[in-house]
PDB file of C-alpha atoms in Angstrom:
ATOM      1  CA  ASN H  61     -29.021 -16.284 -78.617  1.00 74.00           C
ATOM      2  CA  LYS H  62     -30.378 -17.079 -75.207  1.00 82.00           C
ATOM      3  CA  CYS H  63     -28.849 -18.001 -71.924  1.00 85.00           C
ATOM      4  CA  TRP H  64     -30.064 -18.849 -68.466  1.00 87.00           C
ATOM      5  CA  GLY H  65     -28.641 -17.695 -65.183  1.00 86.00           C
ATOM      6  CA  SER H  66     -29.361 -17.893 -61.468  1.00 87.00           C
ATOM      7  CA  ILE H  67     -29.757 -14.952 -59.142  1.00 87.00           C
ATOM      8  CA  ILE H  68     -29.123 -15.640 -55.476  1.00 86.00           C
ATOM      9  CA  VAL H  69     -30.758 -13.192 -53.080  1.00 84.00           C
ATOM     10  CA  GLU H  70     -29.028 -13.154 -49.724  1.00 84.00           C
ATOM     11  CA  ASP H  71     -30.030 -11.412 -46.519  1.00 86.00           C
ATOM     12  CA  LYS H  72     -26.905  -9.557 -45.439  1.00 87.00           C
ATOM     13  CA  LEU H  73     -28.501  -6.807 -43.372  1.00 90.00           C
ATOM     14  CA  PRO H  74     -28.770  -7.140 -39.582  1.00 92.00           C
ATOM     15  CA  PRO H  75     -31.971  -6.325 -37.704  1.00 92.00           C
ATOM     16  CA  ILE H  76     -32.574  -2.822 -36.448  1.00 94.00           C
ATOM     17  CA  LEU H  77     -32.566  -2.924 -32.644  1.00 93.00           C
ATOM     18  CA  GLU H  78     -33.451  -0.028 -30.319  1.00 92.00           C
ATOM     19  CA  CYS H  79     -33.281   0.062 -26.506  1.00 89.00           C
ATOM     20  CA  GLU H  80     -34.602   2.581 -24.012  1.00 85.00           C
ATOM     21  CA  ASP H  81     -33.228   3.168 -20.512  1.00 86.00           C
ATOM     22  CA  PHE H  82     -35.598   3.132 -17.543  1.00 80.00           C
ATOM     23  CA  SER H  83     -35.741   3.090 -13.735  1.00 78.00           C
ATOM     24  CA  ILE H  84     -37.358   0.747 -11.233  1.00 77.00           C
ATOM     25  CA  GLY H  85     -37.758   0.657  -7.456  1.00 74.00           C
ATOM     26  CA  CYS H  86     -35.426  -1.479  -5.367  1.00 74.00           C
ATOM     27  CA  ASN H  87     -38.382  -3.679  -4.324  1.00 67.00           C
ATOM     28  CA  GLN H  88     -39.058  -4.782  -7.905  1.00 67.00           C
ATOM     29  CA  ASN H  89     -37.715  -8.054  -9.297  1.00 66.00           C
ATOM     30  CA  LEU H  90     -36.011  -7.754 -12.665  1.00 67.00           C
ATOM     31  CA  ASP H  91     -36.706 -11.438 -13.329  1.00 64.00           C
ATOM     32  CA  ASP H  92     -40.440 -10.703 -13.337  1.00 56.00           C
ATOM     33  CA  ILE H  93     -40.231  -7.962 -15.947  1.00 59.00           C
ATOM     34  CA  ILE H  94     -42.084  -8.542 -19.190  1.00 53.00           C
ATOM     35  CA  PHE H  95     -42.698  -6.151 -22.056  1.00 56.00           C
ATOM     36  CA  ASP H  96     -45.845  -4.800 -20.494  1.00 56.00           C
ATOM     37  CA  VAL H  97     -47.209  -3.098 -17.397  1.00 57.00           C
ATOM     38  CA  LEU H  98     -44.999  -3.542 -14.325  1.00 64.00           C
ATOM     39  CA  PHE H  99     -47.017  -1.755 -11.677  1.00 70.00           C
ATOM     40  CA  SER H 100     -50.207   0.266 -11.718  1.00 78.00           C
ATOM     41  CA  GLY H 101     -52.462   2.123  -9.326  1.00 84.00           C
ATOM     42  CA  THR H 102     -55.144   4.751  -8.878  1.00 90.00           C
ATOM     43  CA  GLU H 103     -54.843   7.883  -6.758  1.00 91.00           C
ATOM     44  CA  VAL H 104     -57.970   9.669  -5.500  1.00 91.00           C
ATOM     45  CA  SER H 105     -57.485  13.212  -4.238  1.00 91.00           C
ATOM     46  CA  ALA H 106     -59.053  14.781  -1.209  1.00 88.00           C
ATOM     47  CA  ASP H 107     -62.042  17.034  -1.854  1.00 91.00           C
ATOM     48  CA  VAL H 108     -60.323  20.376  -2.521  1.00 91.00           C
ATOM     49  CA  ALA H 109     -63.488  22.508  -2.778  1.00 88.00           C
ATOM     50  CA  ASP H 110     -63.691  25.245  -0.142  1.00 86.00           C
ATOM     51  CA  GLY H 111     -67.302  26.349  -0.597  1.00 87.00           C
ATOM     52  CA  ALA H 112     -66.236  29.546  -2.348  1.00 87.00           C
ATOM     53  CA  SER H 113     -69.199  31.554  -3.631  1.00 88.00           C
ATOM     54  CA  TRP H 114     -69.700  34.583  -5.822  1.00 88.00           C
ATOM     55  CA  GLY H 115     -72.413  37.050  -6.774  1.00 88.00           C
ATOM     56  CA  ASN H 116     -73.290  38.790 -10.015  1.00 85.00           C
ATOM     57  CA  GLU H 117     -69.700  39.122 -11.205  1.00 83.00           C
ATOM     58  CA  THR H 118     -67.113  37.438 -13.387  1.00 86.00           C
ATOM     59  CA  VAL H 119     -64.790  35.267 -11.298  1.00 88.00           C
ATOM     60  CA  THR H 120     -61.962  32.767 -11.652  1.00 93.00           C
ATOM     61  CA  PHE H 121     -61.249  30.189  -8.955  1.00 92.00           C
ATOM     62  CA  ASP H 122     -58.112  28.022  -9.126  1.00 94.00           C
ATOM     63  CA  TYR H 123     -57.902  24.866  -7.008  1.00 94.00           C
ATOM     64  CA  PRO H 124     -54.493  23.149  -6.720  1.00 94.00           C
ATOM     65  CA  ILE H 125     -54.921  19.376  -6.395  1.00 94.00           C
ATOM     66  CA  PRO H 126     -51.810  17.548  -5.130  1.00 92.00           C
ATOM     67  CA  VAL H 127     -51.494  13.949  -6.319  1.00 91.00           C
ATOM     68  CA  ASN H 128     -48.833  11.891  -4.562  1.00 85.00           C
ATOM     69  CA  VAL H 129     -47.874   8.713  -6.395  1.00 84.00           C
ATOM     70  CA  ASN H 130     -45.988   6.592  -3.861  1.00 71.00           C
ATOM     71  CA  PHE H 131     -43.866   4.902  -6.503  1.00 66.00           C
ATOM     72  CA  PRO H 132     -40.136   5.360  -7.244  1.00 58.00           C
ATOM     73  CA  GLY H 133     -40.376   5.520 -11.011  1.00 62.00           C
ATOM     74  CA  ILE H 134     -42.237   7.085 -13.900  1.00 70.00           C
ATOM     75  CA  ALA H 135     -45.962   6.638 -13.268  1.00 83.00           C
ATOM     76  CA  ALA H 136     -47.578   7.298 -16.650  1.00 89.00           C
ATOM     77  CA  ILE H 137     -51.228   8.385 -16.703  1.00 93.00           C
ATOM     78  CA  THR H 138     -53.635   5.791 -18.125  1.00 93.00           C
ATOM     79  CA  ASP H 139     -56.983   7.318 -17.100  1.00 96.00           C
ATOM     80  CA  VAL H 140     -58.327  10.493 -15.457  1.00 97.00           C
ATOM     81  CA  ASN H 141     -61.789  11.199 -14.029  1.00 97.00           C
ATOM     82  CA  MET H 142     -62.957  14.405 -12.339  1.00 97.00           C
ATOM     83  CA  PHE H 143     -65.984  14.941 -10.094  1.00 97.00           C
ATOM     84  CA  VAL H 144     -67.359  18.498 -10.073  1.00 96.00           C
ATOM     85  CA  ASP H 145     -70.225  19.887  -7.984  1.00 96.00           C
ATOM     86  CA  VAL H 146     -70.869  23.573  -8.702  1.00 95.00           C
ATOM     87  CA  SER H 147     -74.032  25.534  -7.947  1.00 93.00           C
ATOM     88  CA  THR H 148     -75.123  28.259 -10.352  1.00 92.00           C
ATOM     89  CA  THR H 149     -78.318  29.586 -11.902  1.00 90.00           C
ATOM     90  CA  TRP H 150     -76.871  29.752 -15.427  1.00 90.00           C
ATOM     91  CA  THR H 151     -74.495  26.923 -16.328  1.00 92.00           C
ATOM     92  CA  ALA H 152     -73.762  28.359 -19.780  1.00 92.00           C
ATOM     93  CA  ASP H 153     -71.718  31.096 -18.089  1.00 91.00           C
ATOM     94  CA  LEU H 154     -69.206  28.559 -16.770  1.00 92.00           C
ATOM     95  CA  GLU H 155     -65.996  27.171 -18.179  1.00 95.00           C
ATOM     96  CA  ILE H 156     -64.254  24.466 -16.126  1.00 96.00           C
ATOM     97  CA  THR H 157     -60.702  23.424 -17.026  1.00 97.00           C
ATOM     98  CA  LEU H 158     -58.370  20.760 -15.610  1.00 97.00           C
ATOM     99  CA  THR H 159     -54.593  21.232 -15.959  1.00 97.00           C
ATOM    100  CA  SER H 160     -52.053  18.452 -15.429  1.00 96.00           C
ATOM    101  CA  PRO H 161     -48.664  18.837 -13.690  1.00 94.00           C
ATOM    102  CA  SER H 162     -47.138  18.818 -17.197  1.00 94.00           C
ATOM    103  CA  GLY H 163     -49.221  21.853 -18.192  1.00 96.00           C
ATOM    104  CA  THR H 164     -51.759  20.154 -20.486  1.00 97.00           C
ATOM    105  CA  ASN H 165     -55.223  21.767 -20.363  1.00 97.00           C
ATOM    106  CA  VAL H 166     -58.492  19.884 -20.847  1.00 97.00           C
ATOM    107  CA  ILE H 167     -61.804  21.786 -20.872  1.00 97.00           C
ATOM    108  CA  LEU H 168     -64.373  19.748 -18.967  1.00 97.00           C
ATOM    109  CA  TRP H 169     -67.328  22.118 -19.281  1.00 95.00           C
ATOM    110  CA  ASN H 170     -67.484  24.687 -22.048  1.00 94.00           C
ATOM    111  CA  ASN H 171     -70.462  27.047 -21.551  1.00 93.00           C
ATOM    112  CA  LEU H 172     -73.114  24.345 -21.815  1.00 94.00           C
ATOM    113  CA  CYS H 173     -76.814  23.871 -21.005  1.00 94.00           C
ATOM    114  CA  GLY H 174     -78.049  27.463 -21.214  1.00 91.00           C
ATOM    115  CA  ALA H 175     -80.023  28.748 -18.220  1.00 91.00           C
ATOM    116  CA  ASN H 176     -80.055  25.413 -16.386  1.00 93.00           C
ATOM    117  CA  ASP H 177     -79.088  25.219 -12.722  1.00 90.00           C
ATOM    118  CA  ASP H 178     -76.084  23.462 -11.185  1.00 94.00           C
ATOM    119  CA  ILE H 179     -73.499  20.913 -12.318  1.00 95.00           C
ATOM    120  CA  VAL H 180     -73.071  17.640 -10.408  1.00 96.00           C
ATOM    121  CA  VAL H 181     -71.041  15.588 -12.855  1.00 96.00           C
ATOM    122  CA  GLN H 182     -68.415  12.857 -12.869  1.00 97.00           C
ATOM    123  CA  PHE H 183     -66.394  13.675 -15.987  1.00 97.00           C
ATOM    124  CA  ASP H 184     -65.234  10.408 -17.550  1.00 97.00           C
ATOM    125  CA  ASP H 185     -64.270   9.636 -21.145  1.00 97.00           C
ATOM    126  CA  ASP H 186     -66.381   6.484 -20.875  1.00 96.00           C
ATOM    127  CA  GLY H 187     -69.492   8.522 -20.071  1.00 95.00           C
ATOM    128  CA  GLY H 188     -72.134   9.484 -22.593  1.00 94.00           C
ATOM    129  CA  PRO H 189     -72.819  12.927 -24.064  1.00 95.00           C
ATOM    130  CA  ILE H 190     -73.890  15.550 -21.535  1.00 94.00           C
ATOM    131  CA  ALA H 191     -77.654  15.539 -20.937  1.00 94.00           C
ATOM    132  CA  CYS H 192     -78.664  18.960 -19.625  1.00 95.00           C
ATOM    133  CA  GLY H 193     -80.951  19.088 -16.622  1.00 93.00           C
ATOM    134  CA  ASN H 194     -81.761  20.917 -13.393  1.00 92.00           C
ATOM    135  CA  PRO H 195     -79.255  19.972 -12.147  1.00 94.00           C
ATOM    136  CA  THR H 196     -77.113  18.429 -14.865  1.00 94.00           C
ATOM    137  CA  GLN H 197     -76.211  15.292 -12.971  1.00 95.00           C
ATOM    138  CA  GLY H 198     -74.539  11.986 -13.849  1.00 96.00           C
ATOM    139  CA  THR H 199     -71.423  10.580 -15.500  1.00 97.00           C
ATOM    140  CA  TYR H 200     -70.641  12.288 -18.801  1.00 96.00           C
ATOM    141  CA  SER H 201     -67.757  12.714 -21.219  1.00 96.00           C
ATOM    142  CA  PRO H 202     -66.126  16.164 -20.987  1.00 96.00           C
ATOM    143  CA  SER H 203     -65.978  18.830 -23.686  1.00 96.00           C
ATOM    144  CA  GLU H 204     -62.399  17.736 -24.452  1.00 97.00           C
ATOM    145  CA  PRO H 205     -61.096  14.190 -23.881  1.00 96.00           C
ATOM    146  CA  LEU H 206     -59.339  13.441 -20.611  1.00 97.00           C
ATOM    147  CA  SER H 207     -57.234  10.945 -22.557  1.00 96.00           C
ATOM    148  CA  ASN H 208     -55.165  13.955 -23.661  1.00 97.00           C
ATOM    149  CA  PHE H 209     -53.360  13.472 -20.339  1.00 96.00           C
ATOM    150  CA  ASN H 210     -52.437   9.840 -21.048  1.00 94.00           C
ATOM    151  CA  GLY H 211     -48.724   9.089 -20.937  1.00 90.00           C
ATOM    152  CA  GLU H 212     -47.843  12.125 -18.813  1.00 93.00           C
ATOM    153  CA  GLN H 213     -46.463  11.874 -15.289  1.00 90.00           C
ATOM    154  CA  ALA H 214     -49.350  11.317 -12.859  1.00 92.00           C
ATOM    155  CA  GLY H 215     -47.771  12.720  -9.702  1.00 90.00           C
ATOM    156  CA  GLY H 216     -47.550  16.414  -8.932  1.00 91.00           C
ATOM    157  CA  THR H 217     -49.901  19.345  -8.524  1.00 94.00           C
ATOM    158  CA  TRP H 218     -52.922  19.454 -10.805  1.00 96.00           C
ATOM    159  CA  ASN H 219     -55.187  22.508 -11.099  1.00 96.00           C
ATOM    160  CA  LEU H 220     -58.945  22.803 -11.522  1.00 95.00           C
ATOM    161  CA  ARG H 221     -60.155  26.210 -12.744  1.00 95.00           C
ATOM    162  CA  VAL H 222     -63.767  27.356 -12.481  1.00 94.00           C
ATOM    163  CA  GLN H 223     -64.638  30.517 -14.412  1.00 93.00           C
ATOM    164  CA  ASP H 224     -67.905  32.436 -14.487  1.00 91.00           C
ATOM    165  CA  GLN H 225     -67.450  34.475 -17.646  1.00 89.00           C
ATOM    166  CA  VAL H 226     -70.618  36.601 -17.447  1.00 89.00           C
ATOM    167  CA  ALA H 227     -71.436  39.048 -14.645  1.00 84.00           C
ATOM    168  CA  ALA H 228     -75.081  38.109 -14.242  1.00 79.00           C
ATOM    169  CA  ASP H 229     -75.501  35.059 -12.002  1.00 82.00           C
ATOM    170  CA  GLY H 230     -73.723  33.837  -8.873  1.00 85.00           C
ATOM    171  CA  GLY H 231     -72.862  30.397  -7.581  1.00 90.00           C
ATOM    172  CA  SER H 232     -70.624  28.289  -5.355  1.00 92.00           C
ATOM    173  CA  VAL H 233     -68.021  25.526  -5.633  1.00 94.00           C
ATOM    174  CA  ASN H 234     -69.200  22.590  -3.512  1.00 94.00           C
ATOM    175  CA  SER H 235     -67.050  19.561  -4.318  1.00 94.00           C
ATOM    176  CA  LEU H 236     -63.999  18.744  -6.482  1.00 95.00           C
ATOM    177  CA  ILE H 237     -62.403  15.262  -6.480  1.00 95.00           C
ATOM    178  CA  LEU H 238     -59.751  14.046  -8.931  1.00 96.00           C
ATOM    179  CA  GLU H 239     -59.061  10.391  -9.761  1.00 96.00           C
ATOM    180  CA  VAL H 240     -55.859   9.518 -11.627  1.00 96.00           C
ATOM    181  CA  SER H 241     -54.914   6.000 -12.760  1.00 94.00           C
ATOM    182  CA  TRP H 242     -51.308   5.269 -13.710  1.00 92.00           C
ATOM    183  CA  ALA H 243     -48.973   2.489 -14.770  1.00 85.00           C
ATOM    184  CA  GLN H 244     -45.285   1.902 -15.210  1.00 78.00           C
ATOM    185  CA  ILE H 245     -44.622   0.405 -18.613  1.00 72.00           C
ATOM    186  CA  TYR H 246     -41.481  -1.616 -19.235  1.00 73.00           C
ATOM    187  CA  PRO H 247     -39.848  -0.199 -22.373  1.00 71.00           C
ATOM    188  CA  GLY H 248     -38.591  -3.439 -23.895  1.00 77.00           C
ATOM    189  CA  PRO H 249     -36.318  -3.468 -26.933  1.00 86.00           C
ATOM    190  CA  VAL H 250     -37.799  -2.893 -30.377  1.00 87.00           C
ATOM    191  CA  ALA H 251     -36.387  -5.128 -33.121  1.00 90.00           C
ATOM    192  CA  THR H 252     -37.344  -4.919 -36.795  1.00 90.00           C
ATOM    193  CA  ASP H 253     -36.130  -6.841 -39.827  1.00 90.00           C
ATOM    194  CA  ASN H 254     -37.315  -6.632 -43.421  1.00 84.00           C
ATOM    195  CA  CYS H 255     -36.869 -10.307 -44.215  1.00 82.00           C
ATOM    196  CA  THR H 256     -37.295 -12.687 -41.306  1.00 83.00           C
ATOM    197  CA  VAL H 257     -38.467 -13.168 -37.758  1.00 86.00           C
ATOM    198  CA  VAL H 258     -36.068 -11.913 -35.091  1.00 91.00           C
ATOM    199  CA  SER H 259     -35.156 -13.714 -31.864  1.00 92.00           C
ATOM    200  CA  LEU H 260     -34.116 -11.728 -28.783  1.00 90.00           C
ATOM    201  CA  THR H 261     -31.784 -12.644 -25.928  1.00 91.00           C
ATOM    202  CA  SER H 262     -30.253 -10.563 -23.147  1.00 89.00           C
ATOM    203  CA  GLN H 263     -27.413 -10.633 -20.649  1.00 91.00           C
ATOM    204  CA  ASP H 264     -27.237  -8.557 -17.455  1.00 90.00           C
ATOM    205  CA  ILE H 265     -24.250  -6.978 -15.736  1.00 91.00           C
ATOM    206  CA  GLU H 266     -25.158  -5.801 -12.222  1.00 88.00           C
ATOM    207  CA  ASP H 267     -23.419  -2.950 -10.420  1.00 87.00           C
ATOM    208  CA  GLU H 268     -24.377  -2.404  -6.788  1.00 81.00           C
ATOM    209  CA  GLY H 269     -24.656   1.199  -5.687  1.00 74.00           C
ATOM    210  CA  ASP H 270     -23.621   2.791  -2.417  1.00 72.00           C
ATOM    211  CA  CYS H 271     -25.365   4.954   0.160  1.00 69.00           C
ATOM    212  CA  SER H 272     -24.513   8.163  -1.695  1.00 70.00           C
ATOM    213  CA  GLY H 273     -26.581   7.459  -4.789  1.00 73.00           C
ATOM    214  CA  ASP H 274     -28.849   4.962  -6.492  1.00 76.00           C
ATOM    215  CA  ALA H 275     -29.299   1.493  -5.031  1.00 79.00           C
ATOM    216  CA  GLY H 276     -27.729  -0.056  -8.108  1.00 85.00           C
ATOM    217  CA  LYS H 277     -27.561  -0.256 -11.855  1.00 90.00           C
ATOM    218  CA  VAL H 278     -28.046  -3.062 -14.351  1.00 89.00           C
ATOM    219  CA  THR H 279     -26.513  -2.951 -17.801  1.00 93.00           C
ATOM    220  CA  ARG H 280     -28.681  -5.178 -19.991  1.00 90.00           C
ATOM    221  CA  VAL H 281     -27.171  -6.066 -23.379  1.00 94.00           C
ATOM    222  CA  TRP H 282     -29.782  -7.195 -25.900  1.00 93.00           C
ATOM    223  CA  THR H 283     -28.948  -9.254 -28.986  1.00 95.00           C
ATOM    224  CA  ALA H 284     -31.303  -9.654 -31.946  1.00 94.00           C
ATOM    225  CA  VAL H 285     -30.626 -12.427 -34.473  1.00 94.00           C
ATOM    226  CA  ASP H 286     -32.586 -12.914 -37.686  1.00 93.00           C
ATOM    227  CA  GLN H 287     -33.114 -16.264 -39.428  1.00 92.00           C
ATOM    228  CA  SER H 288     -30.153 -15.606 -41.720  1.00 90.00           C
ATOM    229  CA  GLY H 289     -27.805 -15.307 -38.757  1.00 92.00           C
ATOM    230  CA  ASN H 290     -27.362 -11.543 -38.936  1.00 93.00           C
ATOM    231  CA  SER H 291     -27.275  -9.931 -35.516  1.00 95.00           C
ATOM    232  CA  ALA H 292     -27.423  -6.554 -33.809  1.00 95.00           C
ATOM    233  CA  THR H 293     -26.991  -5.477 -30.199  1.00 96.00           C
ATOM    234  CA  CYS H 294     -28.072  -2.573 -28.039  1.00 95.00           C
ATOM    235  CA  THR H 295     -27.428  -1.689 -24.410  1.00 94.00           C
ATOM    236  CA  GLN H 296     -30.142  -0.764 -21.934  1.00 91.00           C
ATOM    237  CA  THR H 297     -29.314   0.853 -18.586  1.00 91.00           C
ATOM    238  CA  ILE H 298     -31.731   0.016 -15.769  1.00 87.00           C
ATOM    239  CA  THR H 299     -31.335   2.283 -12.737  1.00 87.00           C
ATOM    240  CA  ILE H 300     -32.467   0.837  -9.405  1.00 84.00           C
ATOM    241  CA  LEU H 301     -33.801   3.742  -7.362  1.00 80.00           C
ATOM    242  CA  ARG H 302     -33.186   4.057  -3.651  1.00 79.00           C
ATOM    243  CA  PRO H 303     -36.390   4.585  -1.638  1.00 73.00           C
ATOM    244  CA  SER H 304     -36.890   7.559   0.660  1.00 71.00           C
ATOM    245  CA  LEU H 305     -38.930   7.876   3.844  1.00 71.00           C
ATOM    246  CA  ALA H 306     -41.850   9.029   1.685  1.00 63.00           C
ATOM    247  CA  ASP H 307     -41.905   5.561   0.094  1.00 63.00           C
ATOM    248  CA  VAL H 308     -42.381   3.768   3.431  1.00 65.00           C
ATOM    249  CA  ALA H 309     -45.980   2.767   4.185  1.00 65.00           C
ATOM    250  CA  LEU H 310     -46.276   2.450   7.963  1.00 69.00           C
ATOM    251  CA  PRO H 311     -48.640   0.034   9.699  1.00 69.00           C
ATOM    252  CA  VAL H 312     -51.596   1.281  11.715  1.00 71.00           C
ATOM    253  CA  ASP H 313     -51.412   2.145  15.421  1.00 76.00           C
ATOM    254  CA  TYR H 314     -52.822  -0.596  17.640  1.00 73.00           C
ATOM    255  CA  ASP H 315     -54.307   1.911  20.080  1.00 76.00           C
ATOM    256  CA  ASP H 316     -58.057   1.176  19.934  1.00 77.00           C
ATOM    257  CA  VAL H 317     -58.383   4.188  17.614  1.00 78.00           C
ATOM    258  CA  ASP H 318     -56.781   3.156  14.317  1.00 73.00           C
ATOM    259  CA  ALA H 319     -56.906  -0.550  15.187  1.00 72.00           C
ATOM    260  CA  PRO H 320     -57.815  -2.677  18.237  1.00 72.00           C
ATOM    261  CA  SER H 321     -55.115  -2.811  20.907  1.00 75.00           C
ATOM    262  CA  LEU H 322     -53.083  -5.994  21.339  1.00 69.00           C
ATOM    263  CA  ASP H 323     -54.232  -8.487  23.938  1.00 71.00           C
ATOM    264  CA  CYS H 324     -51.670  -8.790  26.770  1.00 72.00           C
ATOM    265  CA  SER H 325     -51.980 -12.567  26.694  1.00 69.00           C
ATOM    266  CA  GLY H 326     -49.992 -12.581  23.467  1.00 65.00           C
ATOM    267  CA  SER H 327     -52.682 -14.382  21.539  1.00 68.00           C
ATOM    268  CA  PRO H 328     -52.633 -14.487  18.555  1.00 68.00           C
ATOM    269  CA  TRP H 329     -49.905 -11.966  17.767  1.00 70.00           C
ATOM    270  CA  ASP H 330     -46.928 -13.203  19.874  1.00 73.00           C
ATOM    271  CA  THR H 331     -45.726 -15.822  17.414  1.00 74.00           C
ATOM    272  CA  ASN H 332     -42.239 -16.234  18.948  1.00 76.00           C
ATOM    273  CA  GLY H 333     -43.533 -16.384  22.525  1.00 77.00           C
ATOM    274  CA  ASP H 334     -41.280 -13.706  24.053  1.00 78.00           C
ATOM    275  CA  GLY H 335     -44.161 -11.512  25.254  1.00 74.00           C
ATOM    276  CA  TYR H 336     -43.242  -8.491  23.134  1.00 73.00           C
ATOM    277  CA  PRO H 337     -44.685  -7.291  19.803  1.00 70.00           C
ATOM    278  CA  GLN H 338     -42.087  -7.094  17.049  1.00 70.00           C
ATOM    279  CA  VAL H 339     -42.064  -6.097  13.398  1.00 64.00           C
ATOM    280  CA  GLY H 340     -43.172  -9.109  11.416  1.00 65.00           C
ATOM    281  CA  GLU H 341     -45.301 -10.566  14.204  1.00 65.00           C
ATOM    282  CA  VAL H 342     -48.135  -8.061  14.040  1.00 58.00           C
ATOM    283  CA  ASP H 343     -47.606  -5.800  11.086  1.00 59.00           C
ATOM    284  CA  GLY H 344     -44.670  -4.184   9.426  1.00 54.00           C
ATOM    285  CA  PRO H 345     -43.730  -1.265   7.217  1.00 52.00           C
ATOM    286  CA  THR H 346     -43.540  -1.857   3.484  1.00 54.00           C
ATOM    287  CA  VAL H 347     -41.621  -0.069   0.752  1.00 49.00           C
TER     288      VAL H 347
END
């Protein structure tokens, strides 16, 4: 005996939807947010080298490098480069290590190039292999990848350590400059479904803050619907950070030092014709 039957396979499972909370500055527009980079920048440190020198001894020099990211949110590292100028008569005695504010160590120079003199190198992951010389000079990839810092917080105090590990040759630290690139990434919702394509929609509920705390908060409710009509929701909290005085970028002084002084005739700066310079006419602070 034989019989025939029909098996109906139905999609009854909703999508899996995950949301992540995040913070933005009060000068950012939520309407402009896409699932990508919101803001980015590059910070270049001052030259922190102090000309320290040593003789025929083992030494360790630590150089704190403050990096101030003028941004009211999480500035995640996307790229790091480090310029190092160190004089020595035996570069193989040296180990040079960069440490991030999060405590991650990357060895830039690991006892390389034998009895060669001096290191004048821009350490960059995009550089080629180190070519030893007298001096070793150019843009080269470090002993360990600087990309190990990627994703960490860019701002804070970094540290550059120079070690002479053999008491035979002296040297000096001539120049140390750190360059850190960063970006704020919008953590959009992540929706997955085993059967169909998922569509996403959202609805915002805004809550204005007061002077005692954050500038505001947005509760963003995301809904994911698959092609079978199954749905899932998640809630994302977006905190709007209040700026501080450190976030205010002041205009230059019009004093013939930082910028040319203003002409008393009012031309071309006196746009409202009252004879006095005002914020918005000449230049103004930004946040």
